[in-house]
Amino acid sequence: MNFNLTEDQQAYCDAATAFANEAFKPNAARWDRDHEFPIQTIKQAAELGFCGLYTQEPYGGLGLPRLDASLIFERLAMGCTSTTAYLTIHNMVSWMLGRWLPAEVAGEWVPRLASGELLGSYCLTEPGAGSDAAALKSRALRDGDDYLIEGSKVFISGAGSTDVLVVMARTGGEGAGGISAFMVPANSEGIVYGKAEEKLGWHSQPTREVAFNRVRIPANYRLGEEGEGFKFAMQALDGGRINIASCSLGTAQQALDDALAYVTERQQFGRPIGEFQSVQFRLADMATELAAARLLVRQAAAKLDENSPDKSAWCAMAKRFATDIGYQICDEALQLFGGYGYIREYPLERYLRDTRVHRILEGTNEVMRLIIARRLLATPSLNLL
């Protein structure tokens, strides 16, 4: 059990840190203020491989383990939480298509996603099927050599500005076994995009409803076989939970770094506030909880890389803990800034807004608790050591 980074992992982290400092951090406040989706900066990230971190190498991806991708996302999130979170979604789309599309179709589309030429969105959530994703109502009707997709999806990151959609739709009966997965070009006839949602955070990526009105796609745009879509979606979400947990870690680390710098400069009662024991205790707790969350995320990522039978429970534990702790650390850091933390001249309020949604997406933290509890009750020998 070695907790030190390898030379390759350290090199990835250094590259991600440099890019975050140069391309993300100087622009993050403006992207947030103007609700700008920084497509050109995302394409610059692709030049470093950040749009295909764990996409398969034959399709132009780096083919990295999820642990290595987690390290990179954590460092990128220190520059801009919202943009990094979109990159995690794009990476999930690219990986899913590389793994489950027919090879001839994947060869045409996936390299363009890994290179950043095309951007992707993931379409699972529906108005009546959020946490209960297996209850989705969108349908894909077979029509000769094609499918016709009907229905609507909500809260879709990047929608209206991306090029490729991964869509979960029902091809069979009720429940998870009736769901299939499809690749849908985002400009297909019959797709209608709703207005950009006004959100608390994540302002550097658009979020829209997507309606499908008998959208025709070739049958070979289906991922795997009919009825396998829900299984694919859940496998993707295991990795997505690690990814979004990593974004929370990075933002919390930046919030802690900002707080440490501030308390050494801010004077009250004739001395820096960092000299007050109450402030020191708060900083100590923030650092300890962040370290614990980081270790849990990395262990869960290793479980996923090993394809451990209990990987889903570990990913759920990591997501639940890291996103709760990440938000809490951002809140504590804002408190240390006092009134300055509440105004937009400082980034603390943005950190808080951007990390809040992490406790909801990729499965709410309440659902994470259900996943963990069900695993414990079914297999009490869940190895926690």
PDB file of C-alpha atoms in Angstrom, residues 70-271:
ATOM      1  CA  SER A  70      -9.118  11.615 -10.640  1.00  0.00           C
ATOM      2  CA  LEU A  71      -5.789  13.229  -9.810  1.00  0.00           C
ATOM      3  CA  ILE A  72      -5.990  15.354 -12.957  1.00  0.00           C
ATOM      4  CA  PHE A  73      -9.596  16.444 -12.381  1.00  0.00           C
ATOM      5  CA  GLU A  74      -8.738  17.456  -8.823  1.00  0.00           C
ATOM      6  CA  ARG A  75      -5.948  19.744 -10.021  1.00  0.00           C
ATOM      7  CA  LEU A  76      -8.039  21.214 -12.855  1.00  0.00           C
ATOM      8  CA  ALA A  77     -10.893  21.988 -10.452  1.00  0.00           C
ATOM      9  CA  MET A  78      -8.563  24.224  -8.466  1.00  0.00           C
ATOM     10  CA  GLY A  79      -8.723  26.538 -11.482  1.00  0.00           C
ATOM     11  CA  CYS A  80     -12.419  26.316 -12.379  1.00  0.00           C
ATOM     12  CA  THR A  81     -14.855  23.903 -10.784  1.00  0.00           C
ATOM     13  CA  SER A  82     -17.642  24.311 -13.318  1.00  0.00           C
ATOM     14  CA  THR A  83     -15.520  23.882 -16.447  1.00  0.00           C
ATOM     15  CA  THR A  84     -13.720  20.891 -14.971  1.00  0.00           C
ATOM     16  CA  ALA A  85     -17.060  19.321 -14.090  1.00  0.00           C
ATOM     17  CA  TYR A  86     -18.103  19.623 -17.741  1.00  0.00           C
ATOM     18  CA  LEU A  87     -14.821  17.985 -18.778  1.00  0.00           C
ATOM     19  CA  THR A  88     -15.660  15.018 -16.542  1.00  0.00           C
ATOM     20  CA  ILE A  89     -18.995  14.619 -18.347  1.00  0.00           C
ATOM     21  CA  HIS A  90     -17.355  14.847 -21.759  1.00  0.00           C
ATOM     22  CA  ASN A  91     -14.802  12.223 -20.740  1.00  0.00           C
ATOM     23  CA  MET A  92     -17.602   9.913 -19.617  1.00  0.00           C
ATOM     24  CA  VAL A  93     -19.358  10.286 -22.986  1.00  0.00           C
ATOM     25  CA  SER A  94     -16.170   9.642 -24.948  1.00  0.00           C
ATOM     26  CA  TRP A  95     -15.356   6.548 -22.875  1.00  0.00           C
ATOM     27  CA  MET A  96     -18.876   5.107 -23.121  1.00  0.00           C
ATOM     28  CA  LEU A  97     -18.935   5.432 -26.903  1.00  0.00           C
ATOM     29  CA  GLY A  98     -15.470   3.937 -27.232  1.00  0.00           C
ATOM     30  CA  ARG A  99     -16.430   0.980 -25.096  1.00  0.00           C
ATOM     31  CA  TRP A 100     -19.886   0.063 -26.355  1.00  0.00           C
ATOM     32  CA  LEU A 101     -20.460   1.476 -29.841  1.00  0.00           C
ATOM     33  CA  PRO A 102     -19.833  -0.882 -32.771  1.00  0.00           C
ATOM     34  CA  ALA A 103     -16.167  -0.547 -33.739  1.00  0.00           C
ATOM     35  CA  GLU A 104     -16.860   0.925 -37.169  1.00  0.00           C
ATOM     36  CA  VAL A 105     -19.016   3.688 -35.667  1.00  0.00           C
ATOM     37  CA  ALA A 106     -16.695   4.302 -32.733  1.00  0.00           C
ATOM     38  CA  GLY A 107     -13.776   4.676 -35.117  1.00  0.00           C
ATOM     39  CA  GLU A 108     -15.586   7.500 -36.881  1.00  0.00           C
ATOM     40  CA  TRP A 109     -16.818   9.424 -33.827  1.00  0.00           C
ATOM     41  CA  VAL A 110     -14.720   8.725 -30.723  1.00  0.00           C
ATOM     42  CA  PRO A 111     -11.353  10.102 -31.953  1.00  0.00           C
ATOM     43  CA  ARG A 112     -13.108  13.394 -32.679  1.00  0.00           C
ATOM     44  CA  LEU A 113     -14.386  13.474 -29.091  1.00  0.00           C
ATOM     45  CA  ALA A 114     -11.024  12.545 -27.584  1.00  0.00           C
ATOM     46  CA  SER A 115      -9.352  15.305 -29.609  1.00  0.00           C
ATOM     47  CA  GLY A 116     -11.913  17.905 -28.541  1.00  0.00           C
ATOM     48  CA  GLU A 117     -13.097  18.459 -32.113  1.00  0.00           C
ATOM     49  CA  LEU A 118     -16.536  17.355 -30.902  1.00  0.00           C
ATOM     50  CA  LEU A 119     -18.025  17.809 -27.429  1.00  0.00           C
ATOM     51  CA  GLY A 120     -20.473  15.467 -25.729  1.00  0.00           C
ATOM     52  CA  SER A 121     -23.446  15.515 -23.344  1.00  0.00           C
ATOM     53  CA  TYR A 122     -24.978  12.715 -21.253  1.00  0.00           C
ATOM     54  CA  CYS A 123     -28.780  12.441 -21.326  1.00  0.00           C
ATOM     55  CA  LEU A 124     -30.295  10.288 -18.583  1.00  0.00           C
ATOM     56  CA  THR A 125     -32.414  12.439 -16.250  1.00  0.00           C
ATOM     57  CA  GLU A 126     -36.058  13.128 -17.123  1.00  0.00           C
ATOM     58  CA  PRO A 127     -38.746  15.324 -15.542  1.00  0.00           C
ATOM     59  CA  GLY A 128     -40.256  12.303 -13.776  1.00  0.00           C
ATOM     60  CA  ALA A 129     -37.135  10.148 -13.485  1.00  0.00           C
ATOM     61  CA  GLY A 130     -34.363  11.686 -11.425  1.00  0.00           C
ATOM     62  CA  SER A 131     -33.134   9.452  -8.627  1.00  0.00           C
ATOM     63  CA  ASP A 132     -35.405   6.704  -9.989  1.00  0.00           C
ATOM     64  CA  ALA A 133     -33.588   6.582 -13.327  1.00  0.00           C
ATOM     65  CA  ALA A 134     -35.033   3.159 -14.202  1.00  0.00           C
ATOM     66  CA  ALA A 135     -38.471   4.808 -14.470  1.00  0.00           C
ATOM     67  CA  LEU A 136     -37.513   6.898 -17.523  1.00  0.00           C
ATOM     68  CA  LYS A 137     -40.200   7.248 -20.218  1.00  0.00           C
ATOM     69  CA  SER A 138     -38.280   8.294 -23.349  1.00  0.00           C
ATOM     70  CA  ARG A 139     -38.661   5.659 -26.053  1.00  0.00           C
ATOM     71  CA  ALA A 140     -36.622   4.393 -28.988  1.00  0.00           C
ATOM     72  CA  LEU A 141     -38.873   2.682 -31.561  1.00  0.00           C
ATOM     73  CA  ARG A 142     -37.289   0.349 -34.096  1.00  0.00           C
ATOM     74  CA  ASP A 143     -38.087   1.339 -37.676  1.00  0.00           C
ATOM     75  CA  GLY A 144     -36.283  -0.933 -40.113  1.00  0.00           C
ATOM     76  CA  ASP A 145     -32.575  -0.128 -39.974  1.00  0.00           C
ATOM     77  CA  ASP A 146     -33.197   2.918 -37.779  1.00  0.00           C
ATOM     78  CA  TYR A 147     -34.576   3.957 -34.407  1.00  0.00           C
ATOM     79  CA  LEU A 148     -36.982   6.812 -33.767  1.00  0.00           C
ATOM     80  CA  ILE A 149     -36.357   8.489 -30.406  1.00  0.00           C
ATOM     81  CA  GLU A 150     -39.143  10.295 -28.566  1.00  0.00           C
ATOM     82  CA  GLY A 151     -39.198  11.938 -25.156  1.00  0.00           C
ATOM     83  CA  SER A 152     -37.400  14.599 -23.153  1.00  0.00           C
ATOM     84  CA  LYS A 153     -34.408  14.943 -20.864  1.00  0.00           C
ATOM     85  CA  VAL A 154     -33.722  17.650 -18.290  1.00  0.00           C
ATOM     86  CA  PHE A 155     -30.685  19.185 -16.590  1.00  0.00           C
ATOM     87  CA  ILE A 156     -28.393  18.221 -19.476  1.00  0.00           C
ATOM     88  CA  SER A 157     -24.943  19.791 -19.145  1.00  0.00           C
ATOM     89  CA  GLY A 158     -23.619  21.400 -22.294  1.00  0.00           C
ATOM     90  CA  ALA A 159     -26.888  20.848 -24.178  1.00  0.00           C
ATOM     91  CA  GLY A 160     -27.314  23.177 -27.115  1.00  0.00           C
ATOM     92  CA  SER A 161     -23.562  23.771 -27.368  1.00  0.00           C
ATOM     93  CA  THR A 162     -22.288  20.196 -27.774  1.00  0.00           C
ATOM     94  CA  ASP A 163     -22.141  17.891 -30.781  1.00  0.00           C
ATOM     95  CA  VAL A 164     -22.897  14.370 -29.526  1.00  0.00           C
ATOM     96  CA  LEU A 165     -25.491  13.082 -27.068  1.00  0.00           C
ATOM     97  CA  VAL A 166     -25.549   9.757 -25.224  1.00  0.00           C
ATOM     98  CA  VAL A 167     -29.255   9.086 -24.703  1.00  0.00           C
ATOM     99  CA  MET A 168     -30.957   6.468 -22.530  1.00  0.00           C
ATOM    100  CA  ALA A 169     -34.335   5.438 -23.952  1.00  0.00           C
ATOM    101  CA  ARG A 170     -36.786   2.584 -23.481  1.00  0.00           C
ATOM    102  CA  THR A 171     -36.835  -0.143 -26.130  1.00  0.00           C
ATOM    103  CA  GLY A 172     -38.642  -2.730 -24.016  1.00  0.00           C
ATOM    104  CA  GLY A 173     -40.913  -3.051 -21.016  1.00  0.00           C
ATOM    105  CA  GLU A 174     -40.872  -1.264 -17.686  1.00  0.00           C
ATOM    106  CA  GLY A 175     -37.851  -1.232 -15.401  1.00  0.00           C
ATOM    107  CA  ALA A 176     -34.116  -1.238 -15.943  1.00  0.00           C
ATOM    108  CA  GLY A 177     -34.148  -4.178 -18.345  1.00  0.00           C
ATOM    109  CA  GLY A 178     -36.152  -2.243 -20.923  1.00  0.00           C
ATOM    110  CA  ILE A 179     -33.624   0.577 -21.335  1.00  0.00           C
ATOM    111  CA  SER A 180     -31.095   0.901 -24.165  1.00  0.00           C
ATOM    112  CA  ALA A 181     -28.380   3.471 -24.860  1.00  0.00           C
ATOM    113  CA  PHE A 182     -27.841   5.426 -28.068  1.00  0.00           C
ATOM    114  CA  MET A 183     -25.472   7.922 -29.619  1.00  0.00           C
ATOM    115  CA  VAL A 184     -27.399  10.807 -31.155  1.00  0.00           C
ATOM    116  CA  PRO A 185     -25.770  13.603 -33.174  1.00  0.00           C
ATOM    117  CA  ALA A 186     -26.785  16.795 -31.393  1.00  0.00           C
ATOM    118  CA  ASN A 187     -27.917  18.531 -34.592  1.00  0.00           C
ATOM    119  CA  SER A 188     -30.295  15.735 -35.642  1.00  0.00           C
ATOM    120  CA  GLU A 189     -33.648  16.782 -37.074  1.00  0.00           C
ATOM    121  CA  GLY A 190     -36.350  16.672 -34.425  1.00  0.00           C
ATOM    122  CA  ILE A 191     -34.185  17.750 -31.455  1.00  0.00           C
ATOM    123  CA  VAL A 192     -35.396  20.877 -29.669  1.00  0.00           C
ATOM    124  CA  TYR A 193     -33.338  22.565 -26.956  1.00  0.00           C
ATOM    125  CA  GLY A 194     -34.955  24.487 -24.126  1.00  0.00           C
ATOM    126  CA  LYS A 195     -33.754  27.729 -22.596  1.00  0.00           C
ATOM    127  CA  ALA A 196     -30.537  27.825 -20.650  1.00  0.00           C
ATOM    128  CA  GLU A 197     -31.502  27.230 -17.035  1.00  0.00           C
ATOM    129  CA  GLU A 198     -30.764  29.947 -14.478  1.00  0.00           C
ATOM    130  CA  LYS A 199     -28.721  28.069 -11.901  1.00  0.00           C
ATOM    131  CA  LEU A 200     -27.145  28.757  -8.527  1.00  0.00           C
ATOM    132  CA  GLY A 201     -23.732  27.752  -9.836  1.00  0.00           C
ATOM    133  CA  TRP A 202     -21.989  25.979 -12.705  1.00  0.00           C
ATOM    134  CA  HIS A 203     -22.402  29.111 -14.812  1.00  0.00           C
ATOM    135  CA  SER A 204     -19.575  28.261 -17.222  1.00  0.00           C
ATOM    136  CA  GLN A 205     -21.589  25.438 -18.752  1.00  0.00           C
ATOM    137  CA  PRO A 206     -25.134  25.649 -20.128  1.00  0.00           C
ATOM    138  CA  THR A 207     -27.861  23.375 -18.760  1.00  0.00           C
ATOM    139  CA  ARG A 208     -30.954  22.788 -20.871  1.00  0.00           C
ATOM    140  CA  GLU A 209     -33.899  20.509 -21.444  1.00  0.00           C
ATOM    141  CA  VAL A 210     -33.645  18.409 -24.605  1.00  0.00           C
ATOM    142  CA  ALA A 211     -36.783  17.202 -26.422  1.00  0.00           C
ATOM    143  CA  PHE A 212     -36.671  14.402 -28.988  1.00  0.00           C
ATOM    144  CA  ASN A 213     -39.479  14.448 -31.572  1.00  0.00           C
ATOM    145  CA  ARG A 214     -39.155  11.229 -33.609  1.00  0.00           C
ATOM    146  CA  VAL A 215     -35.426  11.724 -34.006  1.00  0.00           C
ATOM    147  CA  ARG A 216     -34.170   9.178 -36.540  1.00  0.00           C
ATOM    148  CA  ILE A 217     -30.766   7.548 -36.014  1.00  0.00           C
ATOM    149  CA  PRO A 218     -29.157   4.446 -37.566  1.00  0.00           C
ATOM    150  CA  ALA A 219     -29.565   1.250 -35.575  1.00  0.00           C
ATOM    151  CA  ASN A 220     -25.779   0.884 -35.344  1.00  0.00           C
ATOM    152  CA  TYR A 221     -25.700   4.023 -33.191  1.00  0.00           C
ATOM    153  CA  ARG A 222     -27.001   1.844 -30.350  1.00  0.00           C
ATOM    154  CA  LEU A 223     -24.497   1.006 -27.628  1.00  0.00           C
ATOM    155  CA  GLY A 224     -24.323  -2.733 -27.048  1.00  0.00           C
ATOM    156  CA  GLU A 225     -27.540  -4.741 -27.234  1.00  0.00           C
ATOM    157  CA  GLU A 226     -31.092  -3.719 -26.520  1.00  0.00           C
ATOM    158  CA  GLY A 227     -31.786  -3.740 -22.797  1.00  0.00           C
ATOM    159  CA  GLU A 228     -28.172  -3.090 -21.768  1.00  0.00           C
ATOM    160  CA  GLY A 229     -28.457   0.690 -21.510  1.00  0.00           C
ATOM    161  CA  PHE A 230     -29.218   0.944 -17.812  1.00  0.00           C
ATOM    162  CA  LYS A 231     -26.254  -1.298 -16.996  1.00  0.00           C
ATOM    163  CA  PHE A 232     -24.021   0.950 -19.097  1.00  0.00           C
ATOM    164  CA  ALA A 233     -25.419   4.055 -17.433  1.00  0.00           C
ATOM    165  CA  MET A 234     -24.702   2.704 -13.956  1.00  0.00           C
ATOM    166  CA  GLN A 235     -21.162   1.674 -14.898  1.00  0.00           C
ATOM    167  CA  ALA A 236     -20.563   5.149 -16.270  1.00  0.00           C
ATOM    168  CA  LEU A 237     -21.945   6.709 -13.103  1.00  0.00           C
ATOM    169  CA  ASP A 238     -19.498   4.786 -10.896  1.00  0.00           C
ATOM    170  CA  GLY A 239     -16.728   6.647 -12.672  1.00  0.00           C
ATOM    171  CA  GLY A 240     -18.766   9.846 -12.750  1.00  0.00           C
ATOM    172  CA  ARG A 241     -19.056   9.741  -8.970  1.00  0.00           C
ATOM    173  CA  ILE A 242     -15.293   9.522  -8.622  1.00  0.00           C
ATOM    174  CA  ASN A 243     -14.940  12.391 -11.072  1.00  0.00           C
ATOM    175  CA  ILE A 244     -17.332  14.763  -9.340  1.00  0.00           C
ATOM    176  CA  ALA A 245     -15.860  13.854  -5.947  1.00  0.00           C
ATOM    177  CA  SER A 246     -12.474  14.816  -7.380  1.00  0.00           C
ATOM    178  CA  CYS A 247     -13.859  18.180  -8.475  1.00  0.00           C
ATOM    179  CA  SER A 248     -15.031  18.741  -4.892  1.00  0.00           C
ATOM    180  CA  LEU A 249     -11.573  17.872  -3.577  1.00  0.00           C
ATOM    181  CA  GLY A 250      -9.881  20.343  -5.894  1.00  0.00           C
ATOM    182  CA  THR A 251     -12.241  23.179  -5.089  1.00  0.00           C
ATOM    183  CA  ALA A 252     -11.974  22.508  -1.358  1.00  0.00           C
ATOM    184  CA  GLN A 253      -8.186  22.485  -1.604  1.00  0.00           C
ATOM    185  CA  GLN A 254      -8.233  25.853  -3.371  1.00  0.00           C
ATOM    186  CA  ALA A 255     -10.635  27.232  -0.768  1.00  0.00           C
ATOM    187  CA  LEU A 256      -8.320  26.047   2.007  1.00  0.00           C
ATOM    188  CA  ASP A 257      -5.286  27.536   0.253  1.00  0.00           C
ATOM    189  CA  ASP A 258      -7.073  30.856  -0.137  1.00  0.00           C
ATOM    190  CA  ALA A 259      -8.110  30.814   3.522  1.00  0.00           C
ATOM    191  CA  LEU A 260      -4.573  30.071   4.695  1.00  0.00           C
ATOM    192  CA  ALA A 261      -3.234  33.030   2.725  1.00  0.00           C
ATOM    193  CA  TYR A 262      -5.997  35.308   3.980  1.00  0.00           C
ATOM    194  CA  VAL A 263      -5.671  34.555   7.704  1.00  0.00           C
ATOM    195  CA  THR A 264      -1.969  35.393   7.644  1.00  0.00           C
ATOM    196  CA  GLU A 265      -2.714  38.831   6.157  1.00  0.00           C
ATOM    197  CA  ARG A 266      -6.020  39.851   7.747  1.00  0.00           C
ATOM    198  CA  GLN A 267      -5.443  41.855  10.935  1.00  0.00           C
ATOM    199  CA  GLN A 268      -7.970  42.094  13.770  1.00  0.00           C
ATOM    200  CA  PHE A 269      -7.350  43.250  17.317  1.00  0.00           C
ATOM    201  CA  GLY A 270      -3.760  44.098  16.394  1.00  0.00           C
ATOM    202  CA  ARG A 271      -2.624  40.775  15.010  1.00  0.00           C
TER     203      ARG A 271
END
